Coordinates of C-alpha atoms in Angstrom, one line a residue:
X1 CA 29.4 -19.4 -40.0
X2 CA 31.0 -22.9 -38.7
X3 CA 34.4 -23.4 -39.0
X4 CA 35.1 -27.1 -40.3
X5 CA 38.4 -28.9 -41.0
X6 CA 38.3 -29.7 -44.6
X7 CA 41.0 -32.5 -43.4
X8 CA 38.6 -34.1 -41.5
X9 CA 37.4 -37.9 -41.6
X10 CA 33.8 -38.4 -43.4
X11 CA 31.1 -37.1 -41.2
X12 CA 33.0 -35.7 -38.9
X13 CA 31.5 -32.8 -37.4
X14 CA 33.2 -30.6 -34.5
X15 CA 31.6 -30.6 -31.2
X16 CA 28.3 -27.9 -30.9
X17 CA 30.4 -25.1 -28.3
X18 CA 32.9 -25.1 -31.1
X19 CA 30.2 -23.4 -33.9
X20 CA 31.1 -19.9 -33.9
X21 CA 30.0 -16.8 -35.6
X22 CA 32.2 -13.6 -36.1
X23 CA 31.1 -10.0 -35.6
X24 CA 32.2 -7.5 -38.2
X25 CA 35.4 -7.0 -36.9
X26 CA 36.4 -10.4 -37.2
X27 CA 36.1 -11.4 -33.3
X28 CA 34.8 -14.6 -32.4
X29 CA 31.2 -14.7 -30.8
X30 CA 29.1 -17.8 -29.4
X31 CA 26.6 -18.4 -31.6
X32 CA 23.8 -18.8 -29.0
X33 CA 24.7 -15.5 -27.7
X34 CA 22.5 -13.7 -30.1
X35 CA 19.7 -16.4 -29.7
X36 CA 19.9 -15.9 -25.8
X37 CA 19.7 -11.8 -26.3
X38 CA 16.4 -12.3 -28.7
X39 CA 14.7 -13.7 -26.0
X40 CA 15.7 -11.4 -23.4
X41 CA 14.7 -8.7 -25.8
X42 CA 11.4 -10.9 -26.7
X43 CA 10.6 -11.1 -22.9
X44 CA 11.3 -7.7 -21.9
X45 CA 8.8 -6.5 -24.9
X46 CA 6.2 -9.0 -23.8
X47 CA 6.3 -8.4 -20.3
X48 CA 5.8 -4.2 -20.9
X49 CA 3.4 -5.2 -23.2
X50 CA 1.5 -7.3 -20.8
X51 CA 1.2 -4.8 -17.9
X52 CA 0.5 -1.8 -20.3
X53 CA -2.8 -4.2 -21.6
X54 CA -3.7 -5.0 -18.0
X55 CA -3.3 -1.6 -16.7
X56 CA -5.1 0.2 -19.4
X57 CA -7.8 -2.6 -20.4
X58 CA -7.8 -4.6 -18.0
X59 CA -11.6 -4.2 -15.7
X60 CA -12.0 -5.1 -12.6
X61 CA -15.8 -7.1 -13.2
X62 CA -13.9 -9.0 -16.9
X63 CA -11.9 -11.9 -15.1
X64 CA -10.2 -13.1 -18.3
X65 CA -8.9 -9.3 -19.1
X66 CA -7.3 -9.7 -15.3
X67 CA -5.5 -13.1 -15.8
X68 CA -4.1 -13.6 -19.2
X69 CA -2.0 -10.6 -19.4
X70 CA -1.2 -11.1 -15.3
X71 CA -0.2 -14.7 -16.5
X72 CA 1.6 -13.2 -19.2
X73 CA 3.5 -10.1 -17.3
X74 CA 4.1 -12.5 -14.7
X75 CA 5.9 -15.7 -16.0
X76 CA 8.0 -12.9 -18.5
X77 CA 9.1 -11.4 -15.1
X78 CA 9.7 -14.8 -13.5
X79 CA 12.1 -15.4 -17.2
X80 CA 13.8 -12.0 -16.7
X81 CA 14.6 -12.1 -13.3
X82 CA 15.8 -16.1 -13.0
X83 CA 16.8 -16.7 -16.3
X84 CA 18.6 -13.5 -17.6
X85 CA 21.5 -11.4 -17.2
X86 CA 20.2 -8.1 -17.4
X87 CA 22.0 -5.5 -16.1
X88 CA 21.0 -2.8 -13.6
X89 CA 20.7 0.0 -16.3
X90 CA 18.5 -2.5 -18.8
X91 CA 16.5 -3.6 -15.6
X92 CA 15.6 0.7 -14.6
X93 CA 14.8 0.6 -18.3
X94 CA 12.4 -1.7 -18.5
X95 CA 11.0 -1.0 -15.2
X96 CA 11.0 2.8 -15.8
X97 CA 9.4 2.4 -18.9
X98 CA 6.1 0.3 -17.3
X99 CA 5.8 3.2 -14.3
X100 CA 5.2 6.1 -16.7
X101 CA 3.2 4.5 -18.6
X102 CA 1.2 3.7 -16.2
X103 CA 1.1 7.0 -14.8
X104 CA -1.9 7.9 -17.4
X105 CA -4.0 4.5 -17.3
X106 CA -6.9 5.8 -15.0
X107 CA -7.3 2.5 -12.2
X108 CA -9.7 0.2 -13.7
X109 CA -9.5 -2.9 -10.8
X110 CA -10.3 -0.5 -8.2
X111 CA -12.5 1.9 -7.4
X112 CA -10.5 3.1 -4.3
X113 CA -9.7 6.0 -6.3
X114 CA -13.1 7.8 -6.0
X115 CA -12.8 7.4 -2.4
X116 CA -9.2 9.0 -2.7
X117 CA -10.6 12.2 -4.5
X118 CA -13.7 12.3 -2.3
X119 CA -11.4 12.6 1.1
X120 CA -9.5 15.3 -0.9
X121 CA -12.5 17.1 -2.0
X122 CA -13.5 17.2 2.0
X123 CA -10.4 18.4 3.2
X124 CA -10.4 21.2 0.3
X125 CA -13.8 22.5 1.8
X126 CA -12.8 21.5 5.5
X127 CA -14.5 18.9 6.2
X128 CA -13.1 16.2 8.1
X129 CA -13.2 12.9 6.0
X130 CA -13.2 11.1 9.3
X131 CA -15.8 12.7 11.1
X132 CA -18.7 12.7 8.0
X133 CA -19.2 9.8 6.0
X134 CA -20.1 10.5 2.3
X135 CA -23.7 9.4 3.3
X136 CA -23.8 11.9 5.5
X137 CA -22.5 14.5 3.8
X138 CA -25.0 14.0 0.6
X139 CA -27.6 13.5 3.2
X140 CA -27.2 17.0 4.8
X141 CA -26.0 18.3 1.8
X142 CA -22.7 19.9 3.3
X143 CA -20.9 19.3 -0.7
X144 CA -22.7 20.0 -3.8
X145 CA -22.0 19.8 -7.2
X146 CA -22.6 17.9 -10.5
X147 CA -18.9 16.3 -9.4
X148 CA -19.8 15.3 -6.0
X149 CA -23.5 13.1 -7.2
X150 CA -21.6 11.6 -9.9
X151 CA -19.1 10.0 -8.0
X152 CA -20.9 9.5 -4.6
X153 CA -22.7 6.2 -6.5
X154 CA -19.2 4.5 -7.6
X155 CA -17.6 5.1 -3.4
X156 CA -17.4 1.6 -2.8
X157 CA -18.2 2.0 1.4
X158 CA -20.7 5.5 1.3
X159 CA -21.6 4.4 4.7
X160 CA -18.2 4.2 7.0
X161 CA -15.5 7.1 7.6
X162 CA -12.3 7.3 6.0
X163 CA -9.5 5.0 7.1
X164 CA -6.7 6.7 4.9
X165 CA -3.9 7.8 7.6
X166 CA -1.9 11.2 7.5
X167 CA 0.4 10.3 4.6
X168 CA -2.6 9.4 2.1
X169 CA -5.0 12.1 3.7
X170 CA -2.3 15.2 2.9
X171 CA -1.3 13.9 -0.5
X172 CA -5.4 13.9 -1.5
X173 CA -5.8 17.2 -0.5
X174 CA -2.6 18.6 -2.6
X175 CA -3.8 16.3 -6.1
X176 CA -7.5 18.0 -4.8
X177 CA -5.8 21.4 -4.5
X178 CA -3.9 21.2 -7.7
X179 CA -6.3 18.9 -10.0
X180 CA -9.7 21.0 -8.6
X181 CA -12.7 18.6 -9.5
X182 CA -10.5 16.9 -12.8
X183 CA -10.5 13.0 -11.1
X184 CA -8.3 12.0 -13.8
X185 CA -5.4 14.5 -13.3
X186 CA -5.8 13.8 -9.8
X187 CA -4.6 10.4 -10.6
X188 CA -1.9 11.4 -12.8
X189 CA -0.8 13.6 -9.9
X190 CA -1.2 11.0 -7.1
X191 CA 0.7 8.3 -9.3
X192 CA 3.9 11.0 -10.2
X193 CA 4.3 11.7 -6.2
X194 CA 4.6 8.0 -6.4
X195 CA 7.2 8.0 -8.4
X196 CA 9.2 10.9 -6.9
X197 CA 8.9 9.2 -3.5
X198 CA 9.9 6.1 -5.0
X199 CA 12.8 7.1 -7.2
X200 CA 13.8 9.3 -3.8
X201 CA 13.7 6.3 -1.4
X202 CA 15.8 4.2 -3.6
X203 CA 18.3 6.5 -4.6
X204 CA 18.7 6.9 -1.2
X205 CA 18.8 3.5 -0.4
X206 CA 21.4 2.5 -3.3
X207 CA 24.3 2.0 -0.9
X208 CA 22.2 -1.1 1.5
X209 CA 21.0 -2.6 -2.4
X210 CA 24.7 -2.8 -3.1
X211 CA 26.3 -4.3 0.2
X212 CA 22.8 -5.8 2.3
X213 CA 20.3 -6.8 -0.4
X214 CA 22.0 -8.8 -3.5
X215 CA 21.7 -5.8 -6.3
X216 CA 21.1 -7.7 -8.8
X217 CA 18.6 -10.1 -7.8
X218 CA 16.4 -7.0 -5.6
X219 CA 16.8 -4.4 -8.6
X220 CA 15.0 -7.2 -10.4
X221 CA 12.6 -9.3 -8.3
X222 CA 11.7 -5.5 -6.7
X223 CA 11.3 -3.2 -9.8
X224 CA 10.0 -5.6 -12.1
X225 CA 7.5 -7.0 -10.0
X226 CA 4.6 -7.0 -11.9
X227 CA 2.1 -7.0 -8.8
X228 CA 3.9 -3.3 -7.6
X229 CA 3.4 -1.9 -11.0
X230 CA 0.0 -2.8 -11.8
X231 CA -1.4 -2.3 -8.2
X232 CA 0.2 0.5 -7.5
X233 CA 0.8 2.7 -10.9
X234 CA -1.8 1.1 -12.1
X235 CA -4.6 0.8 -9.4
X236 CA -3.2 3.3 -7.2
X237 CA -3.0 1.4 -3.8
X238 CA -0.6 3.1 -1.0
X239 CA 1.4 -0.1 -0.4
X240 CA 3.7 1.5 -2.7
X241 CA 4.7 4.0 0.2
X242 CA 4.3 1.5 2.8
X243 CA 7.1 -0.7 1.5
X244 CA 9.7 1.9 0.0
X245 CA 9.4 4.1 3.6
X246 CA 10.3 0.2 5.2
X247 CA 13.3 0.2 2.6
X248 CA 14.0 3.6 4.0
X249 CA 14.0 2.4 7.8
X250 CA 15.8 -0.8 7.1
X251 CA 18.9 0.8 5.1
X252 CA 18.6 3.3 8.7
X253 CA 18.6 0.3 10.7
X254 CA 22.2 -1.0 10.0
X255 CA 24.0 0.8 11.5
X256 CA 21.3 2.1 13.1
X257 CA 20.7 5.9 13.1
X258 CA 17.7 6.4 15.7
X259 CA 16.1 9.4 14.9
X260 CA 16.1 9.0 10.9
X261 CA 15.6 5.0 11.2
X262 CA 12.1 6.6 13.7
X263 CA 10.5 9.2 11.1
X264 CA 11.3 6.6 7.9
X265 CA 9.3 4.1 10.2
X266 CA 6.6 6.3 10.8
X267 CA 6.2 7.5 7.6
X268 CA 5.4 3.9 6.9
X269 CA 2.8 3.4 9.7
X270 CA 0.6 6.8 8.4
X271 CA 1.2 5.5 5.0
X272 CA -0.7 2.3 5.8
X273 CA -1.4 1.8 9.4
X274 CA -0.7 -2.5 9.4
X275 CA 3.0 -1.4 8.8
X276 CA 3.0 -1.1 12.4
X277 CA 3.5 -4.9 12.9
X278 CA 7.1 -4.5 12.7
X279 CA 7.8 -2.0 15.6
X280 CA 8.0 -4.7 18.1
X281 CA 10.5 -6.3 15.8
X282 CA 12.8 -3.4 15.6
X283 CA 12.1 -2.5 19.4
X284 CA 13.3 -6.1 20.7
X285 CA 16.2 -6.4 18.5
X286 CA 17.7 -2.9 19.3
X287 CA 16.4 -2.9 23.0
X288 CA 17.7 0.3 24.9
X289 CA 18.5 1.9 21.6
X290 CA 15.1 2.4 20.5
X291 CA 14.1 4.8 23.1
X292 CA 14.8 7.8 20.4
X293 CA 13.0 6.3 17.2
X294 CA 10.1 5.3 19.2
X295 CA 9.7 8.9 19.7
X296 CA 10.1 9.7 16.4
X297 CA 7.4 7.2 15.4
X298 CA 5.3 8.5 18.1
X299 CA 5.6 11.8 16.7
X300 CA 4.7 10.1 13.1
X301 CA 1.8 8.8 14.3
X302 CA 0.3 11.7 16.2
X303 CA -0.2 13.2 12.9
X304 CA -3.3 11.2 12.9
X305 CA -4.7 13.3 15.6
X306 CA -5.3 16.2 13.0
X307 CA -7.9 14.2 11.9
X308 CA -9.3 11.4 14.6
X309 CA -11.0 13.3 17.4
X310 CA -11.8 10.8 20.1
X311 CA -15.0 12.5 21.3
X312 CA -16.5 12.8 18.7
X313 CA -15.3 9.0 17.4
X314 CA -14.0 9.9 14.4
X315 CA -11.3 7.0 14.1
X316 CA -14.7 4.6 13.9
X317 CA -13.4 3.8 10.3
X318 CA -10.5 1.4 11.1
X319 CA -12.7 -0.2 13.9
X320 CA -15.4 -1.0 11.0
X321 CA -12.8 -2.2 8.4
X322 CA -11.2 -5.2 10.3
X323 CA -14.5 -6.1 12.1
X324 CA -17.0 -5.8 9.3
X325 CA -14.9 -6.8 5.8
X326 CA -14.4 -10.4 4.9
X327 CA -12.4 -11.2 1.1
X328 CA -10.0 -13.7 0.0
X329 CA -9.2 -14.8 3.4
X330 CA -7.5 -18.6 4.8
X331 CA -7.9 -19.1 8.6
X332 CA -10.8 -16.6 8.9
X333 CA -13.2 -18.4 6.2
X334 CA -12.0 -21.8 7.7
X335 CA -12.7 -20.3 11.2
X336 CA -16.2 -18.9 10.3
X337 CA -17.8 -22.4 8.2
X338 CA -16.6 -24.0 11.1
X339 CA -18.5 -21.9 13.7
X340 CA -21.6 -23.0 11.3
X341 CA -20.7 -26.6 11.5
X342 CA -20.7 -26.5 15.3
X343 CA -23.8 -24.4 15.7
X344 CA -21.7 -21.5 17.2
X345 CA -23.3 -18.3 16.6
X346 CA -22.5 -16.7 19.8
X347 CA -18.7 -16.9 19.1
X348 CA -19.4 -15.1 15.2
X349 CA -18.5 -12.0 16.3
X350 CA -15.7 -12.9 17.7
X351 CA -14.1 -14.2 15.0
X352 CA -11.7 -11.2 14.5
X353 CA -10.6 -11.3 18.3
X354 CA -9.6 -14.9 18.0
X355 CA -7.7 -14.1 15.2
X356 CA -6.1 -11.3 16.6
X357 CA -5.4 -13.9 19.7
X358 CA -3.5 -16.2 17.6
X359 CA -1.5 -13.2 15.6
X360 CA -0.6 -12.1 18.9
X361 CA 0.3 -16.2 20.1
X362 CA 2.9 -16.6 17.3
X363 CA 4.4 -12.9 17.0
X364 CA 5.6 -13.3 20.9
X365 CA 6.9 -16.8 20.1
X366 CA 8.8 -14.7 17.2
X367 CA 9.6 -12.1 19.2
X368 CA 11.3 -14.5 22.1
X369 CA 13.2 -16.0 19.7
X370 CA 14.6 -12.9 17.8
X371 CA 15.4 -11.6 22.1
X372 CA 17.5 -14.7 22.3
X373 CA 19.0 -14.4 19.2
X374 CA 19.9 -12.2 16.1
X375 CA 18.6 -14.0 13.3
X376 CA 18.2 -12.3 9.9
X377 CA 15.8 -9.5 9.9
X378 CA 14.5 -10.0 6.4
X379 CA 13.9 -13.1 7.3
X380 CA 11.8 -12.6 10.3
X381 CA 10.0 -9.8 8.4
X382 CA 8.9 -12.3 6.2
X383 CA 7.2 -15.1 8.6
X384 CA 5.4 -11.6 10.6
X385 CA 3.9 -10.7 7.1
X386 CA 3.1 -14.2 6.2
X387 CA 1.6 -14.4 9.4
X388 CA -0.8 -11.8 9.0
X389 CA -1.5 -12.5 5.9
X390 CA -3.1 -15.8 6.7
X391 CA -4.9 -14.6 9.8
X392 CA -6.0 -11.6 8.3
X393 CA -9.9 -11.5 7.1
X394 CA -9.6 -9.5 4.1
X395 CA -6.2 -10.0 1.7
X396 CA -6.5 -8.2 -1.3
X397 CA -3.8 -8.3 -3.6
X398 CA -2.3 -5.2 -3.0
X399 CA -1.7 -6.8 0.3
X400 CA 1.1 -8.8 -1.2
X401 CA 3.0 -5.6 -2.8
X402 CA 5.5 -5.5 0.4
X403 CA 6.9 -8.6 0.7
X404 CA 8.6 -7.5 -3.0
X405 CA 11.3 -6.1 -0.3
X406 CA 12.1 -8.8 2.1
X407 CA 9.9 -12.1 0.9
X408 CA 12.5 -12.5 -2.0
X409 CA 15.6 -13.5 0.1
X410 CA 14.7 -15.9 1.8
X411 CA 11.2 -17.9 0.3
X412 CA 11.1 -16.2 -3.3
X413 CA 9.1 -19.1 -4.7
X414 CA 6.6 -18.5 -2.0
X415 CA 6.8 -14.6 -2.7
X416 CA 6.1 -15.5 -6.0
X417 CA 3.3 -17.9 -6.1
X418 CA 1.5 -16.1 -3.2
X419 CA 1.9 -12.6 -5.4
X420 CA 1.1 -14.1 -8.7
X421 CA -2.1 -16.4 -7.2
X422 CA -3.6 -13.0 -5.2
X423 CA -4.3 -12.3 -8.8
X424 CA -7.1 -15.2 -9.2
X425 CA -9.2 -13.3 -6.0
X426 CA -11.1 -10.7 -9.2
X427 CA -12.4 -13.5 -9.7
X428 CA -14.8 -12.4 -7.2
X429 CA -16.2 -9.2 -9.0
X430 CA -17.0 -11.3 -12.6
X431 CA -20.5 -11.9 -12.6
X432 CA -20.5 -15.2 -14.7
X433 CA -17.3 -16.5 -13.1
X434 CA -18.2 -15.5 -9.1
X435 CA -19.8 -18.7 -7.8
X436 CA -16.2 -20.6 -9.1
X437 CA -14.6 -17.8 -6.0
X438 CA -14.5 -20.3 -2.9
X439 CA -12.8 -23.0 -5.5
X440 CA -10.4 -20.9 -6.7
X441 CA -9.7 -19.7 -2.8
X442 CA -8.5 -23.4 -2.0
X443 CA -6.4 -23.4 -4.8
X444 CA -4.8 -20.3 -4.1
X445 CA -3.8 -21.1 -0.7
X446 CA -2.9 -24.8 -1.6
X447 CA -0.2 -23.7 -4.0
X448 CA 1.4 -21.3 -1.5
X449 CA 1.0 -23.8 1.0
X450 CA 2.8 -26.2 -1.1
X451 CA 5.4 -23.6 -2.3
X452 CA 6.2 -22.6 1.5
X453 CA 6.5 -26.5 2.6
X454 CA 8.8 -27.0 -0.3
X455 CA 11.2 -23.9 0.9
X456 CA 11.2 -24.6 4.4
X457 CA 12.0 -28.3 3.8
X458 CA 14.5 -27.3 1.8
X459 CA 16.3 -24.7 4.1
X460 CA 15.8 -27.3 6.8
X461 CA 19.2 -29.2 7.4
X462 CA 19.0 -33.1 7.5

């Protein structure tokens, strides 16, 4: 109720900040407090709502069951985190909330997940998922089983080895072991280790969120993000390791403990091998003190050998996926019409070396400058990822799921639009919608292109 002075002159009425309301026990409360905690509460309801839809009904050939509810999920997290005042146990809440459930929508945008259950069925009968494609396996009939033909049709790549490194490789054999031929529990099981690893990481990493990394804004732009949810709970893609084993090494990192700041690091590489673009960061910034968690990522990474036997070629797979695989990307697409324009064909296939050349060009130009000076390391982080993102052939969205950790500091509106546009690529799988792909490419890249002018500009002193 307004308070008014009866005393007052004819149509006077007080100022708007001076309407007030009174709780039950008489104490004075704004007004627009309440309307302000409706649409917190509004939001946060919308945006679990959108991510359970997406996650559970969403499919990956139905583009309009993709977008609206990532539209949706997406500008109620971009309200939540901007716009609100949640605190750290409402944000856990929410974001707890979305991971388990989650945790029993079986992945509907990808169909990675046969491929994860098929390398855990081969391990489980001692087969090496790197040596023996699953062509070659049906073909010579080394697995049988009602199981085994049902799912060899929905592998999306029957015809090249594995590329899942050690991390990936020993969790399919242990949701294999435990699930048997059940693909569903095995998802269930895959996703929970997710969360154990997760919850682990960042309880361990609490004390670098509080002093390093702005609590309030990570807790939020991190946990909340939509893109980490759904790609990961949802779709079950191992960027979810990648990133929370590079929170790990970076709260090791200052002050730096070698050995532990090593094995978090190389955790990350045999989580997803491309995590490896950072070791030449770390190394050149720490210099003679890396010595000991280059070992340790050394050790990490010989893991691998378990299952790559160079004989008998068995690491062919990650040779095949950057050479042969082409979605979603900038510079490459722009590289390869252009090699048609010009009549080229003898340079094709070497499209992926020149793009590899220029990665290579601007990380040392990165690297020389970070020798000569110590600039933030989140920072830098985020120009190496952006960097490979745009040279890289194939981005799927999941590609994006990392820069949740470091992209926010310093270009979140490029973090953002770059997370939230990856999105439009499914596109792509829609039948009736595909030929509208290489349109909604341009204006993909054309927002974050705009986005990342607009930040740099602005960080830019005059």
């Amino acid at each position: 109720m307004s308070i008014i002075d009866l005393n007052s002159p004819p149509g006077y009425f007080p100022p708007r900040n001076s309407y007030i309301c009174h709780t039950p026990t008489g104490n004075p409360m704004p007004s627009h407090a309440n309307y302000r905690n409706s649409k917190t509460i509004f939001s946060a309801v919308l945006y679990v709502l959108s991510v359970v839809v997406l996650v559970f009904w969403g499919h990956q050939r139905d583009f309009i069951s993709i977008v609206l509810p990532y539209t949706a999920s997406f500008a109620t997290y971009a309200w939540l985190s901007f716009n609100t005042h949640l605190d750290r146990s409402e944000v856990i809440l929410i974001a707890l909330s979305v991971r388990l459930l989650g945790l029993f929508a079986f992945p509907q945008l990808s169909d990675d997940i046969y491929r994860y259950w098929w390398d855990g069925q081969c391990s489980l009968h001692g087969l090496n998922p790197f040596e023996f494609t699953p062509h070659q396996i049906m073909e010579q009939g080394l697995l049988s089983g009602e199981q085994f033909s049902r799912f060899y049709p929905l592998l999306n790549s029957p015809d090249y080895h594995s590329v899942y490194p050690s991390v990936c490789q020993f969790l399919f054999w242990l949701c294999a072991w435990i699930s048997g031929h059940h693909i569903y529990t095995f998802s269930i099981l895959l996703k929970l280790f997710f969360l154990i690893a997760e919850v682990s990481v960042l309880l361990l990493c609490s004390k670098t969120i509080t002093e390093s990394l702005s609590p309030q804004g990570f807790i939020k732009l991190y946990l909340l993000n939509p893109l980490l949810v759904v790609e990961c709970y949802g779709n079950l893609h191992f960027e979810l390791l990648l990133t929370i084993f590079l929170l790990c090494a970076l709260h090791l990192y200052n002050p730096f403990r070698p050995l532990a700041h090593g094995l978090a690091m190389g955790l990350s590489v045999i989580s997803k091998i491309y995590s490896a673009i950072f070791l030449p960061l770390f190394l050149i910034r720490k210099k003679n003190q890396y010595f000991v968690s280059f070992l340790a990522i050394t050790l990490c990474t010989l893991s691998m050998l378990v299952f790559i036997n160079i004989e008998k070629k068995t690491g062919g797979g990650y040779g095949l996926y950057f050479s042969q695989f082409e979605f979603n990307s900038s510079i490459y697409i722009l590289l390869s019409k252009l090699l048609i324009f010009l009549r080229l064909p003898e340079l094709w296939k070497w499209r992926g070396m020149i793009m590899l050349f220029l990665f290579l060009s601007f990380y040392l130009l990165i690297m020389y400058r970070n020798y000569k000076s110590e600039l933030s390391i989140y920072r830098e982080m985020t120009f190496i990822y952006l960097l490979f993102i745009i040279l890289n052939p194939t981005v799927h969205p999941w590609y994006l799921v990392p820069l949740s950790l470091f992209g926010w500091q310093h270009l979140p509106l490029t973090t953002l639009a770059s997370q939230y546009m990856s999105c439009y690529s499914y596109i792509h799988y829609d039948k009736m919608l595909q030929p509208g792909f290489e349109i909604i490419r341009i204006l993909e890249y054309t927002i974050i292109l705009l986005f990342f002018l607009y930040e740099i500009k602005k960080r830019t002193p005059v």
